[in-house]
Coordinates of C-alpha atoms in Angstrom, one line a residue:
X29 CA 13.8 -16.2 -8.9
X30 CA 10.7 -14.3 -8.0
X31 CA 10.3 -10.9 -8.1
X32 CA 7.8 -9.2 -5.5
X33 CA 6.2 -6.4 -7.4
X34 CA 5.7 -4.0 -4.8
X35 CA 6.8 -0.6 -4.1
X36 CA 7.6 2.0 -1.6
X37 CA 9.1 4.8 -1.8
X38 CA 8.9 7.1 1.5
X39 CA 10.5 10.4 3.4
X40 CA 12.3 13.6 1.5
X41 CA 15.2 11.7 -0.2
X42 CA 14.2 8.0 0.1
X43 CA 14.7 6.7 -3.5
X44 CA 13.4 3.0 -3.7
X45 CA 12.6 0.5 -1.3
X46 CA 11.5 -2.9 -2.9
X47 CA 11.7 -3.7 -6.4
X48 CA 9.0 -3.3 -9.4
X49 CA 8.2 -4.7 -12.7
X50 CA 7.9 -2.1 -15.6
X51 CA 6.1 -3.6 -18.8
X52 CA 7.1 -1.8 -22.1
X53 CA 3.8 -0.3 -23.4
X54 CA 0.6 1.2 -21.2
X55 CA -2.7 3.0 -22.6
X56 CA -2.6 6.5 -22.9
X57 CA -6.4 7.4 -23.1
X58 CA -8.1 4.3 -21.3
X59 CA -11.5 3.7 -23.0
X60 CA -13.3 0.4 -24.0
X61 CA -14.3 -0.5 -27.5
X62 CA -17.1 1.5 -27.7
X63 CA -20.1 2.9 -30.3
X64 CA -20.3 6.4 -31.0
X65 CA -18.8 8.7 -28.9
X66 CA -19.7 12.3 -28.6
X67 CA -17.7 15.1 -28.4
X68 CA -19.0 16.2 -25.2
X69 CA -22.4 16.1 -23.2
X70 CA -25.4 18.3 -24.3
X71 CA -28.0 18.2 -21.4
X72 CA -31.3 19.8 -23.0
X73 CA -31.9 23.0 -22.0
X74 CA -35.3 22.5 -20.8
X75 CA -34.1 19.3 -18.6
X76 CA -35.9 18.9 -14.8
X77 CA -34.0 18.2 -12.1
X78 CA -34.8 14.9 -10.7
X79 CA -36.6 14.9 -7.0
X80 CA -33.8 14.4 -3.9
X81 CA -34.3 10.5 -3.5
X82 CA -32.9 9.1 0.3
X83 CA -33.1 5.6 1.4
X84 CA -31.1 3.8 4.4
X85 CA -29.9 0.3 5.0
X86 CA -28.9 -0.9 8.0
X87 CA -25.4 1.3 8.3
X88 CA -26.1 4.3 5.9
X89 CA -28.4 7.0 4.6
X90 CA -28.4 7.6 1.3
X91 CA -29.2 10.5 -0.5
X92 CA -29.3 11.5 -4.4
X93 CA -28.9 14.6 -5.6
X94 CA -29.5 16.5 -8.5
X95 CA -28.8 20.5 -8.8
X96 CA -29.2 21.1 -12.3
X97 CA -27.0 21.4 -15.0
X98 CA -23.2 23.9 -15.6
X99 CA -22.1 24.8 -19.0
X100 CA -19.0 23.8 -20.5
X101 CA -18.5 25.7 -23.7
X102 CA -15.7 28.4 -24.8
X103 CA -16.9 31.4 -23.6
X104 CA -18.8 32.3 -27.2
X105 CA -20.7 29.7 -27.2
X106 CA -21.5 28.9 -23.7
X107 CA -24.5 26.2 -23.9
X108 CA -22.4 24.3 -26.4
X109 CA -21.7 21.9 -24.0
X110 CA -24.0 21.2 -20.8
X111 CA -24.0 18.9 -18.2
X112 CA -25.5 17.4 -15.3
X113 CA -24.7 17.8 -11.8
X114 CA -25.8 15.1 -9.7
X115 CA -24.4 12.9 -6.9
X116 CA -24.9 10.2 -4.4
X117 CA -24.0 11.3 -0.7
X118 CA -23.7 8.6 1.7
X119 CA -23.5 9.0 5.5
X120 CA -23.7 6.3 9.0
X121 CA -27.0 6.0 10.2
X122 CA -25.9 7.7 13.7
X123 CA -26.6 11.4 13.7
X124 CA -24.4 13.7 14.3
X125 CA -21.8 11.4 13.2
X126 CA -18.6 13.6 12.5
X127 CA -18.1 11.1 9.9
X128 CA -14.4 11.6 8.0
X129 CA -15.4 12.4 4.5
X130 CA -14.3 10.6 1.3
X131 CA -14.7 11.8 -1.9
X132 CA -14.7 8.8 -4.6
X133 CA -14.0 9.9 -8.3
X134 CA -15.4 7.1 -10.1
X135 CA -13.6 6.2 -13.4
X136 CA -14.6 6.7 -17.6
X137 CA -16.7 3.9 -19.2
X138 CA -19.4 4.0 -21.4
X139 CA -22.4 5.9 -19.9
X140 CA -25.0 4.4 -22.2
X141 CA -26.4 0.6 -22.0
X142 CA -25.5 0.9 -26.1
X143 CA -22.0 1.2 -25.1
X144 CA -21.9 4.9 -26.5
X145 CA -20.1 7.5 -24.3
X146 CA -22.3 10.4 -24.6
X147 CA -25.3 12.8 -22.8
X148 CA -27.6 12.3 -23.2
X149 CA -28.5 8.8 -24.1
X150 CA -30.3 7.9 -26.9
X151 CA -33.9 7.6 -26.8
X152 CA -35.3 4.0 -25.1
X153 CA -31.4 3.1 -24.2
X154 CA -30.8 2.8 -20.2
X155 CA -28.4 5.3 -18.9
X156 CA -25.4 3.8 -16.2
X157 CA -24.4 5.9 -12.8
X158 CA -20.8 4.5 -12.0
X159 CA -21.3 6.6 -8.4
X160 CA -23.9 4.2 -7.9
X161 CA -21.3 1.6 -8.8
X162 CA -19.3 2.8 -5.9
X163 CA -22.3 3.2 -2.8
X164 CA -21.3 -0.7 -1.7
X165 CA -18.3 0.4 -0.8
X166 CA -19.9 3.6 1.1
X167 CA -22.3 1.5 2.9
X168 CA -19.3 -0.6 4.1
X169 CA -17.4 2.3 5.3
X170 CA -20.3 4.2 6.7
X171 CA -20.7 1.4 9.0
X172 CA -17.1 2.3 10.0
X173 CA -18.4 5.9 10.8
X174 CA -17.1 7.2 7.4
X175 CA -19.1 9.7 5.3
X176 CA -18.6 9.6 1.1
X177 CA -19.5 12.2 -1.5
X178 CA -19.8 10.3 -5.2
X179 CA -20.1 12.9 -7.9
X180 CA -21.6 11.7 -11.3
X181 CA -18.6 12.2 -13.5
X182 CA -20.2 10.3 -16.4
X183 CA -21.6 13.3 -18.8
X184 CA -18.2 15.3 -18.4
X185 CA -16.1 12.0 -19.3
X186 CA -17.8 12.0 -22.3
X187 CA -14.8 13.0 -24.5
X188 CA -12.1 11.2 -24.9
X189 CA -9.5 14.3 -24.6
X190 CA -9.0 15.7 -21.0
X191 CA -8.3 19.4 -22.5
X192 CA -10.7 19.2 -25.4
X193 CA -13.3 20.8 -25.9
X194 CA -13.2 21.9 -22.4
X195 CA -10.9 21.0 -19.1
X196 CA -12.2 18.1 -17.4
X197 CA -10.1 19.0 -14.4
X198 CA -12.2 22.4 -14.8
X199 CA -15.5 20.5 -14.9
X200 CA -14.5 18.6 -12.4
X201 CA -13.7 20.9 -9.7
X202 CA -17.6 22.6 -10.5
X203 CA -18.6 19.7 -10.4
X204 CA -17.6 18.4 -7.3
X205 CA -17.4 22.0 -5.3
X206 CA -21.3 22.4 -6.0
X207 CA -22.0 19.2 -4.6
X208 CA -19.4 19.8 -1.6
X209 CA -20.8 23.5 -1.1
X210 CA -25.0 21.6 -0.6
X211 CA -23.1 18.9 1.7
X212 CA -21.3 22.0 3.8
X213 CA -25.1 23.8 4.1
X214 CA -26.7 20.9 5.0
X215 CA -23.7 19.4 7.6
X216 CA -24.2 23.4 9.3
X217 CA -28.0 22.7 9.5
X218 CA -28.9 25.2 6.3
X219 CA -30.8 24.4 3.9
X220 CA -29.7 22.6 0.9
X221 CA -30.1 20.0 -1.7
X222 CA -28.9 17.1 0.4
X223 CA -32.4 17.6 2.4
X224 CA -32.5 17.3 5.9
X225 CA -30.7 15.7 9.0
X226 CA -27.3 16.1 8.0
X227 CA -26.6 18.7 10.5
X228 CA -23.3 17.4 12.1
X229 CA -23.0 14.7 10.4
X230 CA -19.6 14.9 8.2
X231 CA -16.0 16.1 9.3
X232 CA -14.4 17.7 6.7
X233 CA -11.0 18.1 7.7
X234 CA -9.4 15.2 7.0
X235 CA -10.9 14.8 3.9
X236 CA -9.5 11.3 1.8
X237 CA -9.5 11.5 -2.1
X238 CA -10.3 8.2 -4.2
X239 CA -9.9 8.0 -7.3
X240 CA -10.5 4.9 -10.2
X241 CA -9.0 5.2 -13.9
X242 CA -9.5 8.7 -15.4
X243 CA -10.0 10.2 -12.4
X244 CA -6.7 10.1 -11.0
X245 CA -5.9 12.7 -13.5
X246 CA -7.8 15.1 -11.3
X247 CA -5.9 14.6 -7.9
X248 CA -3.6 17.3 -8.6
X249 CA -6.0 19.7 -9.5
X250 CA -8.4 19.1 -6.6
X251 CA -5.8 19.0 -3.8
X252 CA -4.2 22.6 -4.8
X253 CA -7.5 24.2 -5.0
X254 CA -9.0 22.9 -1.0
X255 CA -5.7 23.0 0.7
X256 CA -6.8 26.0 2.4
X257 CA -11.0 25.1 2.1
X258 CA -13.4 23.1 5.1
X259 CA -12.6 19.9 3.1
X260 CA -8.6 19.8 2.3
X261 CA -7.1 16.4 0.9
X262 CA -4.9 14.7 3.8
X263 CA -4.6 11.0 1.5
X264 CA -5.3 9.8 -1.4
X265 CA -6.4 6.1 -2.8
X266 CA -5.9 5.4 -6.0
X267 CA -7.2 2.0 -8.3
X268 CA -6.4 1.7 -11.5
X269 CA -5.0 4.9 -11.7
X270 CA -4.4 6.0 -15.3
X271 CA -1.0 8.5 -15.2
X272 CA 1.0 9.5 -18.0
X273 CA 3.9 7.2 -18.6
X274 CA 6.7 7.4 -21.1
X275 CA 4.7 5.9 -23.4
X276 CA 2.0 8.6 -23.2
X277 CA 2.4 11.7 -25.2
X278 CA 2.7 13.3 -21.8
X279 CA 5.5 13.5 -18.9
X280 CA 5.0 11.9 -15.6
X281 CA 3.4 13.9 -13.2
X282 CA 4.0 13.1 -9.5
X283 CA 0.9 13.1 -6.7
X284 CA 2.1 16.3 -4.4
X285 CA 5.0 15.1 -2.0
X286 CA 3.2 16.2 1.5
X287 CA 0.4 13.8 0.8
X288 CA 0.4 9.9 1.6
X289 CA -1.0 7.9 -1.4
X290 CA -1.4 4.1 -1.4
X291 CA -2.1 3.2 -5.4
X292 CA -3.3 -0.3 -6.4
X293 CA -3.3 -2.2 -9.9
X294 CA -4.1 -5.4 -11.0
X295 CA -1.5 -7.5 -13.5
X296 CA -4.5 -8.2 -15.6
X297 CA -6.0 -4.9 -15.9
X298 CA -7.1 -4.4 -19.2
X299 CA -7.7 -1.0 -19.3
X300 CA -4.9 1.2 -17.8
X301 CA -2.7 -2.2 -18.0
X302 CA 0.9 -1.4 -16.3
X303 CA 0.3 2.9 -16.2
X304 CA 0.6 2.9 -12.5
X305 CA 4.1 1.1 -12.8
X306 CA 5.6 2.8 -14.8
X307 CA 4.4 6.1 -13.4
X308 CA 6.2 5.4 -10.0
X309 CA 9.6 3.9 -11.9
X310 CA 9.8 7.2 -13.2
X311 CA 8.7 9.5 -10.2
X312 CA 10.8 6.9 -8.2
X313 CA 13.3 9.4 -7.1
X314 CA 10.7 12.4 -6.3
X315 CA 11.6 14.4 -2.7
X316 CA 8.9 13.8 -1.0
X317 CA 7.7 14.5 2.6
X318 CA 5.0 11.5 2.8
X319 CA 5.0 7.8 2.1
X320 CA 4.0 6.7 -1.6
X321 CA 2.8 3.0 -2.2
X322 CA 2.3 1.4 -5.4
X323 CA 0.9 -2.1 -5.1
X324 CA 0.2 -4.8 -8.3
X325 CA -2.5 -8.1 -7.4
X326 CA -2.2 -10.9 -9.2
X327 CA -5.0 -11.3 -11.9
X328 CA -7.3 -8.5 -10.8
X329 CA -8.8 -6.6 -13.1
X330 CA -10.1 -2.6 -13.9
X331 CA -13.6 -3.1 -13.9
X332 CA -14.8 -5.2 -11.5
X333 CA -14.9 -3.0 -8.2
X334 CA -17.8 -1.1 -9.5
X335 CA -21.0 -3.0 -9.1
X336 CA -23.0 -1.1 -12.5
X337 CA -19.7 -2.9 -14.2
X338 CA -19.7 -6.3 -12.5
X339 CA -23.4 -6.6 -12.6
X340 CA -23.5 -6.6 -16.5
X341 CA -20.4 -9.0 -16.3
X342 CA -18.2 -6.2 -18.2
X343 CA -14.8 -7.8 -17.1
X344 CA -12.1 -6.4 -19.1
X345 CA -9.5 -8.9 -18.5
X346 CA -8.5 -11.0 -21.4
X347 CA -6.8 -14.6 -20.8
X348 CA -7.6 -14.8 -16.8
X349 CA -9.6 -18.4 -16.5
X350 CA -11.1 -18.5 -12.7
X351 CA -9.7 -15.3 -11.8
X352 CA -10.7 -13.0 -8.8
X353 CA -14.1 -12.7 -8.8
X354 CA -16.3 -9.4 -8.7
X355 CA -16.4 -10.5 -5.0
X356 CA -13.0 -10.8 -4.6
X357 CA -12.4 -7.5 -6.6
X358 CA -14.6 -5.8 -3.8
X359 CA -13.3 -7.7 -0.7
X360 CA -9.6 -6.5 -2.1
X361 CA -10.8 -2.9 -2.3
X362 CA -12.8 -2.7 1.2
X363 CA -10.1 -4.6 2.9
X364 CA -7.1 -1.8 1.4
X365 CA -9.2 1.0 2.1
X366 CA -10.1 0.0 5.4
X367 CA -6.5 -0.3 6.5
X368 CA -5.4 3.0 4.4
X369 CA -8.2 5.1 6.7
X370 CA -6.8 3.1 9.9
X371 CA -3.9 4.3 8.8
X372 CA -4.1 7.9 8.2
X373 CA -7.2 8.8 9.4
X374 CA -7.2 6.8 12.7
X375 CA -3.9 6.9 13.3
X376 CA -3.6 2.5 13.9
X377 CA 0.0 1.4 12.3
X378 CA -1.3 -0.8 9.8
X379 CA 1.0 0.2 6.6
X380 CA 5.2 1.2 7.1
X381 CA 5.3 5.0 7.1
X382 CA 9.3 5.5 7.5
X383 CA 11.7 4.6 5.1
X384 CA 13.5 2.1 7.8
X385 CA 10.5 -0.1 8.8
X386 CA 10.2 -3.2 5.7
X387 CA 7.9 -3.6 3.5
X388 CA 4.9 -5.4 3.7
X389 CA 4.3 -8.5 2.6
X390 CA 0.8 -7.7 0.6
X391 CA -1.6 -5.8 0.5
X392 CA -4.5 -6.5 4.2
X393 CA -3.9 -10.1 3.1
X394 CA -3.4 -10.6 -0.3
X395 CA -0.2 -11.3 -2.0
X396 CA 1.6 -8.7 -4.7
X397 CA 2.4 -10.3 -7.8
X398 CA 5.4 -11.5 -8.5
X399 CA 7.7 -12.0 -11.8

């Protein structure tokens, strides 16, 4: 008999509702096969920030942004490790939008055309933005009235270790707070980074958190340190999260309870395979205060949501013959987040948020996978 593979687990002492599938074995670092991988980004010393670049389309603005580069070394060596910090703001077209902010961490690929994770790239090869990967799905939302900051994460993904040779959460957080601070100026009419027109153009405080692959590892981190800021974390979104599992030389470590998260995987993901499964078997009894959903689609994959990935046909699921395309993979993604910001952000009842209403029966339209 089939199985759905969905979960739910919702309120302080709700410990299951539904049932889920828990494969045996799940990567622990996700990373492609790849060429040579440094161990961590070196940004020249002498590097020029690149000129604020804005374009629109019909529903957004779009703005790039580049502030310069943060050091990342132990504190006797400082410059050891430099990188980047650049971004890709997106906003409606309507000024003085209010638009709810979203802040998309993108995931941990190579950042080089050679397939090499390092900064920079080699001389003559093409570097890859994943946060320009991700502006589709801004420009979608935008025309929704939603706002969405896209740090580069690229340079400080560089090595494989999240703790070594510096904190990635740490990097991160600078990261992604110098970026936010511009977007603040700019949104109160000061000058900044972001250029100009921006004044009252973002709402900050009900701020949603995305995060793809490696960048779930930062949720945590993120949401303690703006609880009390302009831009605290209300939900999260998570796709092809990767979490420690028991078969990850690290325990389980649970999203915070007071926080709804909806987190999808694909059955064919080749990267993070079953992580987010198992992560939610074993957190499956966590008090918690808000609704947690963990949601598996049948034969979608890691990859193909962001368009620098799709484009270059880097599909990393192995034995799916006419499987979601990079289409689908997008319509799945835009479709879930669309309902997840009705949901929490708008306040529409689109997903069950008490422990006594059932459970769906998919995910805006498309069937969970079954076993």
């Amino acid at each position: 008999m089939a199985r759905r593979s969905l979960t739910l687990t919702i309120a302080a002492d709700m410990i299951a509702a539904g049932t889920i599938t828990a494969p045996t074995t799940a990567h622990a670092a996700p990373t492609p096969a790849a060429k040579p991988t440094s161990e961590g980004p070196h940004s020249p010393l002498n590097r020029k920030k690149a000129p604020l670049k804005i374009r629109t389309t019909k529903t957004a603005t779009i703005r790039e942004a580049d502030l310069g580069d943060i050091n990342l070394g132990p504190k006797t060596a400082p410059q050891r490790f430099r990188a980047p910090v650049r971004g890709t703001l997106i906003t409606p077209r309507k000024p003085k939008a209010h638009a709810p902010l979203i802040v998309f961490g993108h995931l941990r690929m190579p950042d080089c055309a050679n397939k090499a994770l390092t900064y920079p790239c080699p001389k003559g090869v093409q570097e890859i933005r994943y946060d320009r990967g991700m502006v589709w799905l801004a420009e979608a939302l935008a025309a929704r009235g939603y706002s969405m900051l896209i740090p580069d994460l690229a340079p400080i993904y560089s090595p494989q270790d999240t703790e070594k040779p510096y904190d990635q959460r740490a990097a991160w957080l600078r990261t992604t707070e110098m970026l936010r601070a511009q977007m603040l100026s700019a949104n109160a009419g000061k000058r900044s980074a972001w250029g100009t027109g921006l004044t009252g153009m973002i709402d900050g405080r009900d701020t949603t958190l995305m995060v793809h692959s490696r960048s779930a590892y930062m949720v945590n981190t993120t949401v303690n340190a703006w609880r009390k800021s302009p831009t605290p974390i209300k939900q999260i979104l998570a796709y092809g999260a990767w979490q420690n599992t028991p078969s990850t030389d690290e325990p389980p470590v649970p999203f915070p309870a007071d926080i709804p998260f909806l987190d999808i995987a694909g059955t064919a993901d080749g990267d993070v395979d079953h992580a987010g499964s198992q992560w939610m078997t074993e957190l499956i009894g966590q008090r918690r205060t808000a609704p947690a959903f963990h949601v598996e689609v049948t034969d979608y994959g890691h990859s193909y949501i962001n368009r620098e990935l799709s484009r270059r046909h880097l599909d990393d699921r192995d034995g799916v013959d006419n499987g979601p395309t990079a289409a689908d993979h997008e319509k799945l993604l835009l479709a879930a987040t669309r309902g997840w910001l009705d949901q929490t952000v708008r306040g529409k009842h689109v997903f069950p948020m008490k422990a006594t209403e059932p459970l769906p029966n998919g995910l805006i339209g498309t069937p969970p996978a079954t076993s």
